[in-house]
Coordinates of C-alpha atoms in Angstrom, one line a residue:
M1 CA 176.6 96.4 125.6
I2 CA 174.1 94.6 123.4
L3 CA 172.3 97.9 122.7
D4 CA 175.5 99.7 121.6
G5 CA 176.3 100.1 117.9
Y6 CA 172.7 99.2 116.7
R7 CA 171.6 101.1 113.7
G8 CA 168.2 101.0 111.9
A9 CA 168.2 100.2 108.2
W10 CA 166.3 103.5 107.5
E11 CA 169.0 105.7 109.1
T12 CA 171.3 107.7 106.9
Q13 CA 174.1 110.4 107.3
E14 CA 171.3 113.0 107.1
T15 CA 169.4 111.4 110.1
D16 CA 172.6 111.2 111.9
D17 CA 173.2 114.9 111.6
L18 CA 169.6 115.5 112.8
R19 CA 170.1 113.2 115.7
D20 CA 173.0 115.4 116.8
L21 CA 171.0 118.4 116.5
A22 CA 168.0 117.0 118.3
R23 CA 170.3 115.6 121.1
G24 CA 171.7 119.1 121.6
F25 CA 168.2 120.6 121.7
F26 CA 166.9 118.2 124.3
A27 CA 170.1 118.6 126.4
K28 CA 169.8 122.4 126.4
E29 CA 166.2 123.2 126.2
V30 CA 164.4 120.3 128.0
V31 CA 166.5 118.1 130.3
P32 CA 167.6 121.0 132.6
H33 CA 164.0 122.1 133.0
E34 CA 162.2 118.8 133.6
A35 CA 161.4 119.5 137.2
R36 CA 160.0 123.0 136.5
F37 CA 158.0 121.7 133.6
A38 CA 156.5 119.0 136.0
E39 CA 155.6 121.7 138.5
Q40 CA 154.1 124.1 136.1
K41 CA 152.4 121.2 134.1
Q42 CA 153.7 122.4 130.8
V43 CA 156.9 123.4 129.0
D44 CA 157.6 126.9 128.5
R45 CA 155.9 128.6 125.6
D46 CA 159.3 129.6 124.0
T47 CA 160.3 126.0 123.9
W48 CA 158.2 125.8 120.9
T49 CA 159.6 128.8 119.2
R50 CA 163.1 127.6 120.1
A51 CA 162.4 124.3 118.5
G52 CA 161.1 126.2 115.4
D53 CA 164.3 128.3 115.3
A54 CA 166.2 125.0 115.3
G55 CA 164.2 123.6 112.4
L56 CA 162.7 120.7 114.6
L57 CA 159.1 121.5 114.0
C58 CA 157.0 120.0 111.1
I59 CA 160.3 118.4 110.0
S60 CA 158.5 116.0 107.6
I61 CA 156.2 118.5 106.0
P62 CA 157.2 119.8 102.5
E63 CA 159.5 122.9 102.4
E64 CA 156.9 124.8 100.3
Y65 CA 154.7 124.9 103.4
G66 CA 157.6 125.9 105.7
G67 CA 158.5 122.4 106.9
G68 CA 161.8 120.6 106.8
G69 CA 161.0 118.5 103.7
G70 CA 161.8 115.2 105.5
T71 CA 160.1 111.9 105.9
F72 CA 158.9 109.9 108.9
A73 CA 162.6 108.9 109.3
H74 CA 163.2 112.5 110.6
E75 CA 160.3 112.3 112.9
A76 CA 161.4 108.9 114.2
V77 CA 164.8 110.4 115.1
L78 CA 163.1 113.3 117.2
L79 CA 161.0 110.7 118.8
Q80 CA 163.8 108.5 119.7
E81 CA 166.0 111.2 121.1
Q82 CA 163.1 112.4 123.2
G83 CA 162.7 108.9 124.5
F84 CA 166.6 108.5 125.1
V85 CA 166.4 111.3 127.7
G86 CA 163.2 110.0 129.1
D87 CA 161.1 113.3 128.3
T88 CA 157.4 113.2 128.0
S89 CA 156.7 116.9 128.6
W90 CA 157.1 118.4 125.0
G91 CA 154.1 117.5 122.9
N92 CA 155.8 117.9 119.5
S93 CA 154.7 114.3 118.4
V94 CA 151.1 115.6 118.5
H95 CA 151.9 119.0 116.9
S96 CA 154.3 117.9 114.2
T97 CA 154.0 114.1 113.6
I98 CA 150.2 114.1 113.8
N99 CA 148.3 117.4 113.4
A100 CA 150.6 119.0 110.8
H101 CA 150.0 115.8 108.7
Y102 CA 146.3 116.1 108.9
I103 CA 146.5 119.5 107.4
N104 CA 149.2 118.5 104.8
A105 CA 147.3 115.3 103.7
F106 CA 143.8 116.7 103.7
G107 CA 143.9 120.4 103.8
T108 CA 143.1 122.6 100.7
E109 CA 145.9 124.5 99.2
E110 CA 144.8 127.6 101.0
Q111 CA 144.6 125.9 104.4
K112 CA 148.0 124.4 104.0
R113 CA 149.6 127.7 103.3
R114 CA 147.7 129.5 106.0
W115 CA 148.5 127.2 108.9
L116 CA 151.6 125.0 108.2
P117 CA 154.2 127.7 107.9
R118 CA 153.2 129.2 111.3
M119 CA 153.1 125.7 112.9
A120 CA 156.7 125.1 111.6
T121 CA 158.0 128.3 113.3
G122 CA 156.2 127.5 116.6
E123 CA 154.0 130.7 116.1
L124 CA 151.1 128.4 116.2
V125 CA 150.9 125.4 118.6
S126 CA 148.4 122.8 117.7
A127 CA 146.1 120.3 119.4
I128 CA 143.8 117.9 118.2
A129 CA 140.3 117.6 120.1
M130 CA 139.1 114.0 119.7
T131 CA 138.2 112.4 123.0
E132 CA 135.1 113.5 124.9
P133 CA 134.1 112.9 128.6
G134 CA 131.6 110.2 127.5
T135 CA 133.6 108.6 124.6
G136 CA 137.0 107.0 124.6
S137 CA 138.1 105.0 121.5
D138 CA 134.7 105.2 120.0
L139 CA 135.0 108.2 117.7
Q140 CA 131.8 107.3 115.8
N141 CA 129.7 108.3 118.7
I142 CA 131.0 111.8 119.4
T143 CA 128.6 114.3 120.5
T144 CA 130.3 117.7 119.8
R145 CA 128.2 119.3 117.2
A146 CA 129.1 121.8 114.5
V147 CA 125.9 123.4 112.8
R148 CA 126.2 125.3 109.6
D149 CA 124.9 128.9 109.9
G150 CA 125.6 130.8 106.7
D151 CA 129.3 131.2 106.3
E152 CA 130.1 129.8 109.7
Y153 CA 129.9 126.7 111.8
V154 CA 128.5 127.0 115.4
I155 CA 130.2 124.5 117.6
N156 CA 129.0 123.2 120.9
G157 CA 130.6 120.4 122.9
A158 CA 133.5 119.4 125.3
K159 CA 136.7 117.6 124.9
T160 CA 139.1 116.1 127.3
F161 CA 142.6 114.6 127.7
I162 CA 143.8 117.3 125.1
T163 CA 147.7 117.4 124.7
N164 CA 149.0 120.9 124.2
G165 CA 145.6 122.2 125.5
S166 CA 147.0 125.2 127.4
H167 CA 149.4 126.4 124.5
A168 CA 147.2 125.4 121.6
D169 CA 146.6 128.4 119.2
L170 CA 145.2 126.0 116.6
V171 CA 142.8 123.2 117.4
I172 CA 141.6 120.4 115.1
I173 CA 138.1 119.5 116.3
V174 CA 136.4 116.3 115.6
A175 CA 132.7 117.3 115.4
R176 CA 129.5 116.0 114.1
T177 CA 128.2 118.1 111.1
S178 CA 125.1 116.1 110.2
D179 CA 122.6 113.7 111.6
E180 CA 123.9 110.9 109.5
P181 CA 124.6 107.9 111.7
G182 CA 128.1 106.7 112.8
A183 CA 131.1 107.8 110.9
K184 CA 129.2 109.5 108.0
G185 CA 128.4 112.7 110.0
V186 CA 131.9 113.3 111.3
S187 CA 134.1 116.2 110.1
L188 CA 137.3 117.8 111.1
I189 CA 137.2 121.6 111.7
V190 CA 140.2 123.7 112.4
A191 CA 140.0 126.7 114.7
E192 CA 142.4 129.5 115.5
V193 CA 141.2 129.7 119.1
N194 CA 143.1 132.7 120.7
D195 CA 140.5 135.3 121.8
L196 CA 137.8 133.4 120.0
A197 CA 134.3 133.9 121.6
G198 CA 132.8 130.7 122.9
F199 CA 136.1 128.8 123.4
S200 CA 137.4 128.1 126.8
R201 CA 140.0 126.0 128.3
G202 CA 139.0 123.9 131.3
R203 CA 141.0 122.6 134.2
V204 CA 144.6 121.4 133.8
L205 CA 144.3 117.6 134.4
E206 CA 146.0 115.9 137.3
K207 CA 147.5 112.7 135.8
V208 CA 149.3 109.7 137.3
G209 CA 152.3 110.5 135.0
L210 CA 153.2 112.8 132.3
H211 CA 153.3 115.7 134.8
G212 CA 155.2 118.1 132.5
Q213 CA 152.9 117.5 129.6
D214 CA 150.3 120.2 128.9
T215 CA 147.0 118.3 129.2
R216 CA 143.5 119.8 129.9
E217 CA 139.8 120.1 128.9
L218 CA 138.5 122.3 126.2
F219 CA 135.0 123.6 125.8
F220 CA 133.1 125.1 122.9
E221 CA 129.8 127.1 123.6
D222 CA 128.3 128.6 120.5
M223 CA 131.8 129.0 119.1
R224 CA 131.8 130.3 115.6
V225 CA 134.3 129.2 113.1
P226 CA 134.5 130.1 109.4
A227 CA 133.0 127.4 107.2
E228 CA 136.0 127.5 105.0
N229 CA 137.9 125.9 108.0
V230 CA 136.4 122.5 107.5
L231 CA 139.5 120.3 106.7
G232 CA 139.6 119.5 102.9
G233 CA 136.7 121.9 102.3
A234 CA 133.9 119.4 102.5
E235 CA 131.8 117.8 105.3
G236 CA 131.6 114.2 106.3
R237 CA 135.1 113.2 105.5
G238 CA 136.4 113.3 109.1
F239 CA 136.3 109.8 110.2
I240 CA 138.0 108.6 107.0
Q241 CA 140.8 111.2 107.6
L242 CA 141.2 110.1 111.1
M243 CA 141.6 106.3 110.2
Q244 CA 144.1 107.2 107.4
Q245 CA 146.3 109.2 109.8
L246 CA 146.1 106.9 112.9
P247 CA 148.7 104.3 111.8
Q248 CA 151.3 107.1 111.9
E249 CA 150.2 108.2 115.2
R250 CA 150.4 104.7 116.6
L251 CA 153.8 104.1 115.0
A252 CA 155.0 107.3 116.7
I253 CA 153.9 106.0 120.1
A254 CA 155.7 102.8 119.4
V255 CA 158.9 104.5 118.4
G256 CA 158.8 106.6 121.7
G257 CA 158.0 103.5 123.7
A258 CA 160.9 101.5 122.3
A259 CA 163.3 104.4 123.0
T260 CA 162.2 105.0 126.4
A261 CA 162.6 101.1 127.3
E262 CA 166.2 101.5 126.1
F263 CA 166.7 104.6 128.3
A264 CA 165.4 102.7 131.3
V265 CA 167.8 100.0 130.7
R266 CA 170.8 102.2 130.3
A267 CA 169.8 104.2 133.4
T268 CA 169.4 101.0 135.5
I269 CA 172.8 99.6 134.4
A270 CA 174.5 102.9 135.5
Y271 CA 172.7 102.7 138.8
A272 CA 173.7 99.0 139.3
K273 CA 177.3 99.7 138.7
E274 CA 177.4 102.4 141.4
R275 CA 174.9 101.1 144.1
E276 CA 176.5 98.8 146.6
A277 CA 175.0 96.0 148.8
F278 CA 176.8 93.6 150.9
G279 CA 180.2 95.3 149.9
R280 CA 179.9 95.1 146.2
P281 CA 178.1 96.8 143.3
I282 CA 174.7 95.1 142.7
L283 CA 175.5 94.5 139.1
G284 CA 177.7 91.8 140.5
F285 CA 174.7 89.8 141.7
Q286 CA 173.4 87.0 139.4
N287 CA 169.9 88.1 139.7
T288 CA 170.5 91.7 138.8
K289 CA 172.8 90.5 135.8
F290 CA 170.0 88.3 134.5
V291 CA 167.2 90.9 134.8
L292 CA 169.3 93.5 133.0
A293 CA 170.3 91.0 130.4
E294 CA 166.7 90.1 129.7
C295 CA 165.6 93.8 129.7
A296 CA 168.4 94.7 127.4
T297 CA 167.5 91.9 125.0
E298 CA 163.8 92.8 125.1
A299 CA 164.7 96.5 124.5
L300 CA 166.8 95.6 121.5
S301 CA 164.2 93.2 120.1
V302 CA 161.4 95.7 120.3
R303 CA 163.6 98.5 118.7
T304 CA 164.4 96.2 115.8
F305 CA 160.7 95.3 115.3
I306 CA 159.7 99.0 115.4
D307 CA 162.6 99.9 113.1
H308 CA 161.2 97.4 110.5
L309 CA 157.8 99.0 110.8
T310 CA 159.5 102.4 110.4
S311 CA 161.1 101.2 107.1
E312 CA 157.7 99.9 106.0
H313 CA 156.1 103.3 106.7
I314 CA 158.9 105.2 104.9
E315 CA 158.2 103.1 101.9
G316 CA 154.5 103.6 102.1
T317 CA 153.6 100.0 102.9
L318 CA 152.8 100.1 106.5
T319 CA 149.3 98.5 107.2
T320 CA 146.9 99.2 110.0
E321 CA 147.5 95.8 111.4
Q322 CA 151.2 96.3 111.5
A323 CA 151.0 99.8 113.1
S324 CA 148.6 98.4 115.7
A325 CA 150.9 95.5 116.4
G326 CA 153.8 97.8 116.9
K327 CA 151.9 100.2 119.1
Y328 CA 150.6 97.4 121.5
W329 CA 153.8 95.3 121.5
A330 CA 156.2 98.3 122.1
T331 CA 154.1 99.8 124.8
D332 CA 153.5 96.6 126.6
A333 CA 157.3 96.0 126.5
Q334 CA 158.0 99.5 127.7
N335 CA 155.8 98.9 130.8
R336 CA 157.5 95.5 131.5
V337 CA 161.0 96.8 131.1
V338 CA 160.5 99.9 133.2
D339 CA 158.7 97.9 136.0
R340 CA 161.6 95.4 136.1
C341 CA 164.2 98.1 136.0
L342 CA 162.5 99.9 138.9
Q343 CA 162.8 96.8 141.0
V344 CA 166.5 97.0 140.6
F345 CA 166.5 100.4 142.2
G346 CA 164.8 99.0 145.3
G347 CA 163.2 101.7 147.5
Y348 CA 164.9 104.4 145.6
G349 CA 163.0 103.3 142.5
Y350 CA 160.0 104.7 144.3
M351 CA 161.4 108.1 144.9
V352 CA 160.5 110.7 142.2
E353 CA 164.0 112.2 142.3
Y354 CA 165.1 109.1 140.4
P355 CA 164.1 109.2 136.7
I356 CA 163.0 105.5 136.8
A357 CA 160.1 106.5 139.1
R358 CA 158.9 109.1 136.6
L359 CA 159.4 106.6 133.7
Y360 CA 157.2 104.1 135.7
A361 CA 154.4 106.7 136.2
D362 CA 154.7 107.9 132.5
A363 CA 154.7 104.5 130.8
R364 CA 151.3 103.4 131.9
V365 CA 149.2 105.6 129.6
Q366 CA 151.0 104.5 126.6
K367 CA 148.9 101.4 126.6
I368 CA 145.7 103.6 126.6
Y369 CA 146.0 106.6 124.3
G370 CA 146.2 106.3 120.5
G371 CA 143.7 103.6 121.0
T372 CA 143.9 101.1 123.8
N373 CA 146.1 98.0 123.3
E374 CA 142.9 96.0 123.5
I375 CA 141.5 98.0 120.4
M376 CA 144.9 97.2 118.8
K377 CA 144.4 93.6 119.1
E378 CA 140.9 93.9 117.7
L379 CA 142.4 95.7 114.6
I380 CA 145.0 93.0 114.2
A381 CA 142.4 90.2 114.5
R382 CA 140.2 91.7 111.9
G383 CA 143.0 91.1 109.3
L384 CA 143.6 87.4 110.3

């Protein structure tokens, strides 16, 4: 098949070995439990520690802080293998690919040594609290406040759509620490929230898709956090920190989207070979052949584009515009491919017992989180 044998320019024997390890982990610890994860609306807590035991957490964080010492290539392998089995339950991309890198890039030496090793073992599961009920992509207008009171910040506010919200032991909070307008008053404050007075978890959110993903509201009511927990040791840097890390987050979404599109094509081809209509497999009909030929070609073209951006990121040359282009193009393609593949399944494509139905429901949010695809186009246009 057209998708077989393809290999990204960034892949090595080391990433091949990691791919085998990751594939085994998903086959044992994730895929057999998908229905249960969806029912309980979260993975098991020990999924995290098992991943830590396998060396799959914080894999691109330096070894001196407990990580795997790898690069984004290693993160990309995990994201791909998760996409190749169609899983959206395990929030490691937020924990390892995003949150750990905020701490590694901007944390003080003491902060890195305090939090990263425990994140790498799964002792600490992390979340990042950006979005508020009244703000989406407009991070400059957040209303969560952190007021300095001696050696502590007193935090008040509410956040929503928080991945890993149930399991989170460590929360990176985007808060306003001064009255300076816009981005100038924004800081990132890290809180260890277990048994922390003033911290509460709101309802588990009922989503269209991503049913196995741990997503909920978080509330802060006169919650006190040590002043030393402001990320990087100084106020007012939060918005810049967010902007510097968002390209990696958006590329991660793109990698997962491209991999999921490929999974959808492979699953649909397998179904079309088995499903019969009018006395023969439906893959024998010209329309089915053409649809799957087009979907396979689109999946391959998206993957090669995202692999190019992955190489750019590994080399340190990925731009905001490129990451934005990858995020919007890959997630749009993911939605197109999954929708067309579902049609091949006919009525069974609408039954949740078939993975394609779950892929369809899960795909839609890809065009929204990490910055809507409309925002991605705006960012691209600014660089024209």
